[in-house]
PDB file of C-alpha atoms and ligand atoms in Angstrom:
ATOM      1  CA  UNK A  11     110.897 101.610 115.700  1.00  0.00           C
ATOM      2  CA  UNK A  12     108.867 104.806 117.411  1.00  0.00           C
ATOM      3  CA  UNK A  13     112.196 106.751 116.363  1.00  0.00           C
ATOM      4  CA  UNK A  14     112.676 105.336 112.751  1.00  0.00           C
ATOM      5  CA  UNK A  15     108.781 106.135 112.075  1.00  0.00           C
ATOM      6  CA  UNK A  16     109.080 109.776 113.792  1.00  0.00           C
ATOM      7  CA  UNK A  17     111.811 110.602 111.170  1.00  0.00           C
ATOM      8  CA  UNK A  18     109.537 108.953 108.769  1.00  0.00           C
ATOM      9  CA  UNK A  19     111.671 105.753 107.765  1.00  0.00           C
ATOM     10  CA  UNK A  20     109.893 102.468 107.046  1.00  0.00           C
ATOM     11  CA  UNK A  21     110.380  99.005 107.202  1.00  0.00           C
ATOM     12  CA  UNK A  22     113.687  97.863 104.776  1.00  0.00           C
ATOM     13  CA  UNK A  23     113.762  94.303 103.283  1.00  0.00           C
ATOM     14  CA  UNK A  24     115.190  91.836 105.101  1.00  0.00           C
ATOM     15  CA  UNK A  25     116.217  89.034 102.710  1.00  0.00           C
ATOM     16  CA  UNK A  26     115.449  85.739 104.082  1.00  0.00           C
ATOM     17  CA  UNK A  27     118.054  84.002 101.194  1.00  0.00           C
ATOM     18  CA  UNK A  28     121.347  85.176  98.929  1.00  0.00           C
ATOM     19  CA  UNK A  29     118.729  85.127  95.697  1.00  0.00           C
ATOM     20  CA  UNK A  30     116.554  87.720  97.305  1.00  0.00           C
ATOM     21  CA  UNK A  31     119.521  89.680  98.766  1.00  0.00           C
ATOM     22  CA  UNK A  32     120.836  89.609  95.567  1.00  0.00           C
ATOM     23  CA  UNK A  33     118.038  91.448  94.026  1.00  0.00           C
ATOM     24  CA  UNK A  34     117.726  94.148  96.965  1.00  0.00           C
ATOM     25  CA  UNK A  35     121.623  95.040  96.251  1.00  0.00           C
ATOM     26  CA  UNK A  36     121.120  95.900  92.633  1.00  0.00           C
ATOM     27  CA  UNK A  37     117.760  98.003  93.836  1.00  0.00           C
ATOM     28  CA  UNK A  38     120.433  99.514  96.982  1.00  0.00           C
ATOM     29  CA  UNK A  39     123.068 100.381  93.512  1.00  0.00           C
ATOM     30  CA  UNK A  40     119.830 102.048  91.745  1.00  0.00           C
ATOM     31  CA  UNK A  41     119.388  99.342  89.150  1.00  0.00           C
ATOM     32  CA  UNK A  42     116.439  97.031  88.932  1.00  0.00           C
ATOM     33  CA  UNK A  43     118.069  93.976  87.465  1.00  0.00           C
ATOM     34  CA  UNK A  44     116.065  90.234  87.037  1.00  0.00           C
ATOM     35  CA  UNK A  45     117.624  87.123  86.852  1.00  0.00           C
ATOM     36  CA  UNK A  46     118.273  86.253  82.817  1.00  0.00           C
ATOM     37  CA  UNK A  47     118.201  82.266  82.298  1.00  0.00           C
ATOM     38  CA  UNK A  48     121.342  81.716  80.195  1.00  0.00           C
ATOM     39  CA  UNK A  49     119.879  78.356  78.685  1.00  0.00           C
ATOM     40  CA  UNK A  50     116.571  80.113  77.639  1.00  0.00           C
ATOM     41  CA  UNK A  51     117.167  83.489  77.714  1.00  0.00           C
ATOM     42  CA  UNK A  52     113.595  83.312  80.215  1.00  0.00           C
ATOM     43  CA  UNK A  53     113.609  86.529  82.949  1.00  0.00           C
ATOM     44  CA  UNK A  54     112.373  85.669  86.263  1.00  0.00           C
ATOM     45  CA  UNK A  55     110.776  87.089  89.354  1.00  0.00           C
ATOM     46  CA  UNK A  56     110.037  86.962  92.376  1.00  0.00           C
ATOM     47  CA  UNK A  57     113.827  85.357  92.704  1.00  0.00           C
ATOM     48  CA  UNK A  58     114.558  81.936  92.399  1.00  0.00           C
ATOM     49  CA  UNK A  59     116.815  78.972  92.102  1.00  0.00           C
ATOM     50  CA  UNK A  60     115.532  77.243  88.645  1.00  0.00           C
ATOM     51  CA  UNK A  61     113.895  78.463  85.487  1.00  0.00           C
ATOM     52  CA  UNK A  62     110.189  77.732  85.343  1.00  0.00           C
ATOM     53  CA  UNK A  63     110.589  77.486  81.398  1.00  0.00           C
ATOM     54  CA  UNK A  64     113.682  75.444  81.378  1.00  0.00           C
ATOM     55  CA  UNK A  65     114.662  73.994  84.659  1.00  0.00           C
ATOM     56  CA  UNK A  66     117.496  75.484  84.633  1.00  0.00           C
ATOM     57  CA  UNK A  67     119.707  76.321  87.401  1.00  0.00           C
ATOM     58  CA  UNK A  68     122.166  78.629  85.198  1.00  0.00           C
ATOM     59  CA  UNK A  69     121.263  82.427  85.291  1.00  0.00           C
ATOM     60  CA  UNK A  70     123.039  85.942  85.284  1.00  0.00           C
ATOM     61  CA  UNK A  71     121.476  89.134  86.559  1.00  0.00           C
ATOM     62  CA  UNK A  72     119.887  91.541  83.801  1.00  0.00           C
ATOM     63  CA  UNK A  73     119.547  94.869  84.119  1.00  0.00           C
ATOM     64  CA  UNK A  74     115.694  95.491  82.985  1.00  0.00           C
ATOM     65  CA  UNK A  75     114.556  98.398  80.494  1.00  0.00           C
ATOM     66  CA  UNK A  76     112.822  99.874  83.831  1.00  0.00           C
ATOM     67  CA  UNK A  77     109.274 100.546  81.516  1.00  0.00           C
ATOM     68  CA  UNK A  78     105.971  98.112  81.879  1.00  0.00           C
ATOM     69  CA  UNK A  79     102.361  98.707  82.496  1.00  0.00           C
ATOM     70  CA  UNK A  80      99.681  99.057  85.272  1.00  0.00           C
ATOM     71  CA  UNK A  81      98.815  94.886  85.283  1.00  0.00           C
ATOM     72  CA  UNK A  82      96.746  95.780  89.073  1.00  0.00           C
ATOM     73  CA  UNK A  83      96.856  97.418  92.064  1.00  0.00           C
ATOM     74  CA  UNK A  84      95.040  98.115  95.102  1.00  0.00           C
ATOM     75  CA  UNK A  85      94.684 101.458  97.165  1.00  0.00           C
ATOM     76  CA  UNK A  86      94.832 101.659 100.737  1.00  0.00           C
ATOM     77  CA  UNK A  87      92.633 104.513 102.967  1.00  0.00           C
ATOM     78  CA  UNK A  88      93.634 103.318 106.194  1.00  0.00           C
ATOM     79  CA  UNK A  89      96.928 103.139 107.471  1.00  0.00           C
ATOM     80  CA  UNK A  90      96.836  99.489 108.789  1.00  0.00           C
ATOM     81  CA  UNK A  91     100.373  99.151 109.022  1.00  0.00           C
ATOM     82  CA  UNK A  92     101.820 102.502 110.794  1.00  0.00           C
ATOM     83  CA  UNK A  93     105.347 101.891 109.601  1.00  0.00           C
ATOM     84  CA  UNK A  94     105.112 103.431 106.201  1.00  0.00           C
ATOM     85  CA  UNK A  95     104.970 107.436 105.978  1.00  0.00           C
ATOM     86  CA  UNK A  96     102.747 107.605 103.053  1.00  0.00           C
ATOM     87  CA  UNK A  97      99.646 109.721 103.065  1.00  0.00           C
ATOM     88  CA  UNK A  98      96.424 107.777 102.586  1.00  0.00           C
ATOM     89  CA  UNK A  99      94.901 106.912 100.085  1.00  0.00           C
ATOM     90  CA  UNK A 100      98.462 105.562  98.608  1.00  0.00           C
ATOM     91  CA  UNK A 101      98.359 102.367  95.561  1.00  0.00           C
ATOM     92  CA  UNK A 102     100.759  99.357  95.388  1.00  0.00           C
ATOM     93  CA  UNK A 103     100.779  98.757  91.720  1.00  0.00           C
ATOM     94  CA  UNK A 104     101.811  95.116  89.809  1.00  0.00           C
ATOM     95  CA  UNK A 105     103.801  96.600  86.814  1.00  0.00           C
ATOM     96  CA  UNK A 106     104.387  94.269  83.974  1.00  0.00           C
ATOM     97  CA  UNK A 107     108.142  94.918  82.902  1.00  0.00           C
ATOM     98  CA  UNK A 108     109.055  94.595  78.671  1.00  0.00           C
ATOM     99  CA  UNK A 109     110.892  91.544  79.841  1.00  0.00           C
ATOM    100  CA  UNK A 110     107.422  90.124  80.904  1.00  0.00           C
ATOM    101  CA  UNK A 111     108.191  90.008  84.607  1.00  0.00           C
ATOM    102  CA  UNK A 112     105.656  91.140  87.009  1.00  0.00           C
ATOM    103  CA  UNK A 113     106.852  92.994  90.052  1.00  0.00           C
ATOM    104  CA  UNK A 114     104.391  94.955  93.176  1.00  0.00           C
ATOM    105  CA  UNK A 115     105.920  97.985  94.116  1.00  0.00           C
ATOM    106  CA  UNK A 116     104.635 101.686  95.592  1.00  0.00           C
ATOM    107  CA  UNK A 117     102.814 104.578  92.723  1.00  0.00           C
ATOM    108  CA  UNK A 118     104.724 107.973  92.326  1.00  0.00           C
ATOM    109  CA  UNK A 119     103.761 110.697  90.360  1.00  0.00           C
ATOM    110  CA  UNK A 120      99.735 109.817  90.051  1.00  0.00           C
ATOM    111  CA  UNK A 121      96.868 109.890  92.369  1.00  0.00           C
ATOM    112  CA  UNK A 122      95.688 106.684  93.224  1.00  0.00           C
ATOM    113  CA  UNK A 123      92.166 107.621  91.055  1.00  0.00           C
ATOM    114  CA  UNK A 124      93.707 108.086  88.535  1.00  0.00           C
ATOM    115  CA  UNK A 125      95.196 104.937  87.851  1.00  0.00           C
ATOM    116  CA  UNK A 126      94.511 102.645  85.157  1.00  0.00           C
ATOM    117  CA  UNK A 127      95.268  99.319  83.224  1.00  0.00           C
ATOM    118  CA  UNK A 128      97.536  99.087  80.937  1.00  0.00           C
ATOM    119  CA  UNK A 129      99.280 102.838  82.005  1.00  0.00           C
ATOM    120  CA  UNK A 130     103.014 102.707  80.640  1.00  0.00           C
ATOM    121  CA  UNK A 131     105.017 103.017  83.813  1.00  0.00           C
ATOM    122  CA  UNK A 132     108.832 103.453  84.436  1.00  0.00           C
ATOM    123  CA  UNK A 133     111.047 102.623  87.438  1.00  0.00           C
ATOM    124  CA  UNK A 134     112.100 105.228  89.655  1.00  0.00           C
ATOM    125  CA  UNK A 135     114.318 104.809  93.026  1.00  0.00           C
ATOM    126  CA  UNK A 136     114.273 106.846  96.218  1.00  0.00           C
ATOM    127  CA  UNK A 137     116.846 106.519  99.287  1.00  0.00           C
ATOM    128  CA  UNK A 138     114.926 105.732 102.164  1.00  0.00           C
ATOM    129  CA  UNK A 139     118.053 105.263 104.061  1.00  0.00           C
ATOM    130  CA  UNK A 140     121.527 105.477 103.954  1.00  0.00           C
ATOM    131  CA  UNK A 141     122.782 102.737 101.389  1.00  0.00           C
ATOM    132  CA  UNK A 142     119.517 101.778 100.699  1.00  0.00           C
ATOM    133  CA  UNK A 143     117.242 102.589  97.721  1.00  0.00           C
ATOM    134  CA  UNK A 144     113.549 101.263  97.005  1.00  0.00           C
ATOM    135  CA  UNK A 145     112.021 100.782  93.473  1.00  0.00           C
ATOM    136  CA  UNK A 146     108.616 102.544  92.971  1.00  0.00           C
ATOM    137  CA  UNK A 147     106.933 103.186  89.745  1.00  0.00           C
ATOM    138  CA  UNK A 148     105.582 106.335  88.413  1.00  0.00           C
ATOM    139  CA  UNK A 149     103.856 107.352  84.579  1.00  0.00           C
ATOM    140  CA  UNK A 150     105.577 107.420  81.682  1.00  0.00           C
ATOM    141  CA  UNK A 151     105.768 110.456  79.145  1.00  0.00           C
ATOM    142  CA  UNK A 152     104.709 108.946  75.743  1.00  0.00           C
TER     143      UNK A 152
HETATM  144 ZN1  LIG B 220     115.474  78.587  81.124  1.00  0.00          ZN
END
């Protein structure tokens, strides 16, 4: 790990099942897709077997509009966890997609101060290795 954080890598996801996998290889492809029930038409996330409107097991993957609002974040100003190159202070924001999903990912674009609720926010992906691409979000021109 002391050479991966010297070149300034971080920690990649390590799916612990196909559902979550699943939604990592769409982010890896640049697309931020949610599982789509096909009885209800309900989105879901964090990935997961059955529909929590329908019961469901039926689904396909979606690809999502991308856009959604600040719902919450938090800010960090210590670097507890030395794996991840950001500069302190850096915010993990919950977006609200359109489809009504809530996801956490990292802020681009915006100091952490000058966050706010309800801030229209749009998906962005950056390689942070080879064949491997993270979601973060960043604002969103009017
Ligand atoms: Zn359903």
């Amino acid at each position: 790990m002391t050479g991966d954080r010297a070149r300034g890598l971080r920690p990649l996801p390590e799916p612990d099942d196909d559902l979550v996998a699943a939604f990592w290889e769409h982010c890896a492809q640049g697309r931020l897709c949610f599982q789509r029930c096909t009885e209800c038409g309900a989105w879901r996330h964090l990935p997961r077997v059955l529909c929590a409107q329908c019961g469901s097991a039926q689904f396909q993957w979606s690809p999502s509009s991308g856009r959604g609002r600040i719902f919450s974040w938090t800010v960090t100003h210590q670097p507890l966890v030395r794996d991840f190159p950001e500069p302190v202070p850096y915010a993990v924001v919950v977006v609200e997609l359109e489809e009504g999903v809530r996801m956490v990912a990292g802020l681009r674009g915006l100091a952490p101060a000058e966050l706010s609720l309800d801030l229209p926010v749009e998906v962005v992906f950056e390689t942070v290795a080879e064949g491997s691409r993270l979601p973060f979000f960043r604002p969103r021109k009017p």
